[in-house]
Short mmCIF file of C-alpha atoms in Angstrom, two decimals:
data_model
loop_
_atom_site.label_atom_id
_atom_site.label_comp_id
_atom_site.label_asym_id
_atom_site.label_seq_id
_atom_site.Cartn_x
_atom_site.Cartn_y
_atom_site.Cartn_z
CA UNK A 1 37.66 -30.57 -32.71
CA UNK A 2 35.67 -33.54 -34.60
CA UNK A 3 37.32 -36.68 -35.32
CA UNK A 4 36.96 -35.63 -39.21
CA UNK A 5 38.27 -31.84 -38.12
CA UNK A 6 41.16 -33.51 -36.83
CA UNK A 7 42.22 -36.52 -39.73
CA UNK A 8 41.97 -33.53 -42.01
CA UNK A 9 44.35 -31.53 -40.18
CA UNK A 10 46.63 -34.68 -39.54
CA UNK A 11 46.87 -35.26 -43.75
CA UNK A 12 47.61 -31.30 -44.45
CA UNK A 13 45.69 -31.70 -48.07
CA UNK A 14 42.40 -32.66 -48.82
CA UNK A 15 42.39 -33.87 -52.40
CA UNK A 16 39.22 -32.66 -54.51
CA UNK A 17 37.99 -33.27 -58.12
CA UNK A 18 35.04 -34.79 -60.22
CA UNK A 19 35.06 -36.72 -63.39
CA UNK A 20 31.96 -37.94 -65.78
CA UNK A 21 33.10 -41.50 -65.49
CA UNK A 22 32.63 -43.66 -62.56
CA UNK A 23 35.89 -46.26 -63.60
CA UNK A 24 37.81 -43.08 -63.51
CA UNK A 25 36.14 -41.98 -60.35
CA UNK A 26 37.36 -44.90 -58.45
CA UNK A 27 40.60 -45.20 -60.06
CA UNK A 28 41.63 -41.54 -58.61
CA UNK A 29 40.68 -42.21 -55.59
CA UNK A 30 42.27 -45.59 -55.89
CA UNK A 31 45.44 -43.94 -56.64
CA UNK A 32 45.26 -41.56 -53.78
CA UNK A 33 44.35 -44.02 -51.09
CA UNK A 34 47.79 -45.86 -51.67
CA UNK A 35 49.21 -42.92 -51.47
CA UNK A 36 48.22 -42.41 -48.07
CA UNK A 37 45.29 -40.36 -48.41
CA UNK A 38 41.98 -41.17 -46.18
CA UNK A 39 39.75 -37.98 -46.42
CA UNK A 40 39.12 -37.30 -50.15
CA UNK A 41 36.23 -34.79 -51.57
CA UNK A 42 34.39 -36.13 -54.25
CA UNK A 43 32.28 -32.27 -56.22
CA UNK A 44 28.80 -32.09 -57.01
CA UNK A 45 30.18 -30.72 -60.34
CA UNK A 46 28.34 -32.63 -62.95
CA UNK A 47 25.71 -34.76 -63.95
CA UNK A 48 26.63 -37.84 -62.29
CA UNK A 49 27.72 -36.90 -59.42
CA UNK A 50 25.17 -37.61 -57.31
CA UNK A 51 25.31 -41.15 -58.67
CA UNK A 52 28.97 -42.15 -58.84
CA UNK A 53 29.36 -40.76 -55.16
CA UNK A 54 26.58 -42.98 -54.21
CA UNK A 55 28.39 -46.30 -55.53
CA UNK A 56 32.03 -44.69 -54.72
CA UNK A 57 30.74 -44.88 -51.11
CA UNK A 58 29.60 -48.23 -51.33
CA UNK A 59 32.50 -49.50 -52.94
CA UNK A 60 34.91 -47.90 -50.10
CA UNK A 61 33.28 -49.75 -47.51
CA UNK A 62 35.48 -52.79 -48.54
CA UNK A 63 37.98 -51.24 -50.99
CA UNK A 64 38.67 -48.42 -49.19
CA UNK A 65 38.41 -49.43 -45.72
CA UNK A 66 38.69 -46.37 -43.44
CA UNK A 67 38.49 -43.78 -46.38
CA UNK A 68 36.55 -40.30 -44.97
CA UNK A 69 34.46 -39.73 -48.81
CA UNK A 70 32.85 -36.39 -48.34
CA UNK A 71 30.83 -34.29 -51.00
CA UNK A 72 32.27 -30.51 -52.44
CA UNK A 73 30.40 -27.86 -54.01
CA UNK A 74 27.14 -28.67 -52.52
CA UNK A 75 24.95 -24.92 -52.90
CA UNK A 76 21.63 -25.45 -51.18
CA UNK A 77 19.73 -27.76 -48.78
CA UNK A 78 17.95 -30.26 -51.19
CA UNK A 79 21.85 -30.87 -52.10
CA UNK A 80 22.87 -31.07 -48.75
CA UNK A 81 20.20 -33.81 -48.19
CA UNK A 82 20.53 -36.20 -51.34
CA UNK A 83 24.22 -36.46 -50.08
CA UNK A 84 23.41 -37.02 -46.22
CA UNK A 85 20.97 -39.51 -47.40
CA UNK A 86 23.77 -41.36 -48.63
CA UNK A 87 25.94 -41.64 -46.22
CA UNK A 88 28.53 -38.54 -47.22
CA UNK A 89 31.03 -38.39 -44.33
CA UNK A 90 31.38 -34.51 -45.15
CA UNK A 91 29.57 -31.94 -46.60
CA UNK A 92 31.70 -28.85 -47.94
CA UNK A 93 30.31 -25.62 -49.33
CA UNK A 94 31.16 -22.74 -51.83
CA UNK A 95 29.31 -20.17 -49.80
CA UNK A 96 27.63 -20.10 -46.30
CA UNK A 97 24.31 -18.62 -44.96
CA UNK A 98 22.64 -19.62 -41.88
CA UNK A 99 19.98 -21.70 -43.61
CA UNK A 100 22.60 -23.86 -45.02
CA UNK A 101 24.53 -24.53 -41.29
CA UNK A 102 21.12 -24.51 -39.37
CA UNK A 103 20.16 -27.25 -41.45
CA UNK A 104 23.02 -29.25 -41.29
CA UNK A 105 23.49 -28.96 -37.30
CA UNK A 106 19.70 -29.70 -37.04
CA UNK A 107 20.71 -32.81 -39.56
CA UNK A 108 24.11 -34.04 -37.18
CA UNK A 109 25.97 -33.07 -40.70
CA UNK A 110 29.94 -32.00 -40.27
CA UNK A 111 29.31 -28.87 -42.89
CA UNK A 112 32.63 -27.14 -43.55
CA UNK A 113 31.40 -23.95 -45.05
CA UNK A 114 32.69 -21.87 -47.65
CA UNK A 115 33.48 -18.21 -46.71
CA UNK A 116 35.86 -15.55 -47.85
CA UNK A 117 34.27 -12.20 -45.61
CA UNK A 118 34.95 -12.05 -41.82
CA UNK A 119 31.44 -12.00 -41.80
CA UNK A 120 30.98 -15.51 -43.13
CA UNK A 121 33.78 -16.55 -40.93
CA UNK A 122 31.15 -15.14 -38.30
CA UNK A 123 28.66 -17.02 -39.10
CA UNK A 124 30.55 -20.70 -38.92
CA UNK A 125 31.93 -19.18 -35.58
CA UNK A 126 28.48 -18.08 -33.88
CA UNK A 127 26.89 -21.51 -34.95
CA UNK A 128 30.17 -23.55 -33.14
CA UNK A 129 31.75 -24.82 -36.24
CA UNK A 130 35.22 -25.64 -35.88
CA UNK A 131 36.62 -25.56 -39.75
CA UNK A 132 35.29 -23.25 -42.40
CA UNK A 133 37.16 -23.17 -46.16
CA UNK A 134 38.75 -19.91 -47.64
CA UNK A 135 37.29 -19.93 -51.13
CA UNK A 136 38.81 -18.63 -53.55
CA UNK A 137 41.81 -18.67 -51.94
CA UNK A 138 44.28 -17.12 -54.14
CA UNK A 139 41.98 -14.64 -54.69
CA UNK A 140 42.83 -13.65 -50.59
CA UNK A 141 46.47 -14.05 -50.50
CA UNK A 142 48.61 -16.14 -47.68
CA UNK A 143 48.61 -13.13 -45.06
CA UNK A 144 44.79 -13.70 -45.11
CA UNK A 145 44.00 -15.89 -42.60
CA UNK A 146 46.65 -14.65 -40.41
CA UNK A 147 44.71 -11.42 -40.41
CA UNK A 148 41.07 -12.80 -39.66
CA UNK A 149 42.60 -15.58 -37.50
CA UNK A 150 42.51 -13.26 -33.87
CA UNK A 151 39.06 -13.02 -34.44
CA UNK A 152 37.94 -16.14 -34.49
CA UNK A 153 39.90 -17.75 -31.88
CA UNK A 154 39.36 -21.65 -32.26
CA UNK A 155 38.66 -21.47 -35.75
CA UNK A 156 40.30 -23.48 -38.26
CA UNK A 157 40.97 -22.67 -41.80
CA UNK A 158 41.51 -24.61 -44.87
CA UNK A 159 42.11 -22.23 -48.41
CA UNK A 160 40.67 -24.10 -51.47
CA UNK A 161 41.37 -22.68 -55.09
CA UNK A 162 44.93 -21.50 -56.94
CA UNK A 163 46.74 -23.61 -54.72
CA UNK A 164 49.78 -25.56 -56.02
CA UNK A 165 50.02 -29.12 -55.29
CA UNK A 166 54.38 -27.88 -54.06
CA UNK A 167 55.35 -28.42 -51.06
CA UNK A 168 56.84 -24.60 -50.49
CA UNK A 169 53.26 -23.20 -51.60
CA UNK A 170 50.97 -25.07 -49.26
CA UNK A 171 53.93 -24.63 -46.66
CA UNK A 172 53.47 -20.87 -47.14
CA UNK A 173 49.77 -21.37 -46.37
CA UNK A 174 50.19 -23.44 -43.27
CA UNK A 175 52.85 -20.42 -42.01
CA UNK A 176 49.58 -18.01 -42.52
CA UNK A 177 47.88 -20.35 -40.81
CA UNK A 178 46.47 -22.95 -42.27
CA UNK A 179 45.76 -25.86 -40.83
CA UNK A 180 45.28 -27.89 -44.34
CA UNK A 181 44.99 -27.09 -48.16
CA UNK A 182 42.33 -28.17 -50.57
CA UNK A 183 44.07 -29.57 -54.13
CA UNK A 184 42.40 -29.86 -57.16
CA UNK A 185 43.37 -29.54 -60.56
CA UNK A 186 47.07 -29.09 -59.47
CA UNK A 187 47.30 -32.40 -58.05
CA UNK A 188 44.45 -33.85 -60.57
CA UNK A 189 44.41 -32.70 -63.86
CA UNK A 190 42.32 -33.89 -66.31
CA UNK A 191 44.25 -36.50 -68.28
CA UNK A 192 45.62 -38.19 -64.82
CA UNK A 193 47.94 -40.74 -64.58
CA UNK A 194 47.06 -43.33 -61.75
CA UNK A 195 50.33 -44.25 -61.10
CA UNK A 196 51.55 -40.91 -61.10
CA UNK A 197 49.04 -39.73 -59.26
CA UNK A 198 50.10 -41.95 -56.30
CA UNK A 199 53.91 -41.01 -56.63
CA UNK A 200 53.16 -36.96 -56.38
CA UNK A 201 50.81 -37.31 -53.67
CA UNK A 202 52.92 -39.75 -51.70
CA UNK A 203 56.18 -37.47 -52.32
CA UNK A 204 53.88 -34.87 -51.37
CA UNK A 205 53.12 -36.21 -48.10
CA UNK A 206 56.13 -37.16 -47.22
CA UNK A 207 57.65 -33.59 -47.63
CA UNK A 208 54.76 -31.94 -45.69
CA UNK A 209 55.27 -34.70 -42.58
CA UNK A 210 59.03 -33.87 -42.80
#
């Protein structure tokens, strides 16, 4: 298991979201780093995205000291690329196909695929990739992985999407077996409160590590 593989697994939920502004940007992730938080996905999910990660990175080299800042929602190689280029500790997908994880194991790029089939699962498995994301995961159910898991043996899975930022709900997914939840808009909405923001998710990790 990577060092990244293993950090996400250690902090149970890997916060996710986008926003327009940049100021917001870093005030989010601001929020969530004294929370606790140190792997954060930043999505490809607008027109400045590519841009605002660039100088989120930059500014987490001495703001954010040990943050793990890795890029969501990323559909095709030339995406995969403009990211790597700079510096994206992570690279996680909607979808999978073997063009997409060839590329990023001939690139040295941790690529946590999206996959909701048993057949995607297959192909994050044949290519040696240790975590792949359940997407949409509500769409699946909690006795999901639990079902594909046997499979797959040293897999790791991580559902993304309809997940409630509660401690019983993403508890529910770890007892399926889980190994960490993606949160989005139910632990970032859209009119978030920075110092809010930190109190959830730090009650929220507290609860989980309990």
């Amino acid at each position: 298991m990577s060092e990244i593989v293993q950090k996400i697994k250690d902090q149970k939920i890997v916060p996710l979201f986008y926003n327009e502004s940049f100021e917001v940007s870093k005030n989010i992730i601001k929020a969530l780093y004294e929370a606790g938080i140190r792997v954060i996905e930043y999505t490809n999910r607008g027109h400045q995205a590519l841009e605002n990660f660039t100088r989120l990175k930059e500014v987490s080299l001495t703001e954010f000291p040990g943050l793990l800042l890795g890029i969501g929602t990323v559909k095709n190689i030339q995406e995969m690329d403009d990211y790597a280029n700079v510096k994206a500790d992570f690279i996680i997908t909607p979808i999978i196909n073997e063009a997409l994880v060839k590329h990023a194991l001939e690139k040295n790029i941790l690529l946590i695929p999206g996959c909701f089939t048993p057949s995607d699962i297959n192909i994050a498995h044949q290519n040696g990739l240790t975590l792949v994301k359940i997407f949409p995961a509500d769409a699946l159910g909690k006795n999901y992985i639990k079902s594909v898991q046997p499979v797959f043996p040293g897999m790791n899975f991580m559902p993304t999407g309809g997940i409630h930022a509660e401690t019983e709900d993403i508890r529910e997914w770890f007892n399926g077996g889980a190994i960490a939840a993606g949160l989005g808009s139910s632990l970032i909405g859209k009119d978030v409160n920075e110092e809010e923001l930190t109190l959830k998710t730090k009650n929220l990790l507290q609860q989980l590590n309990q």
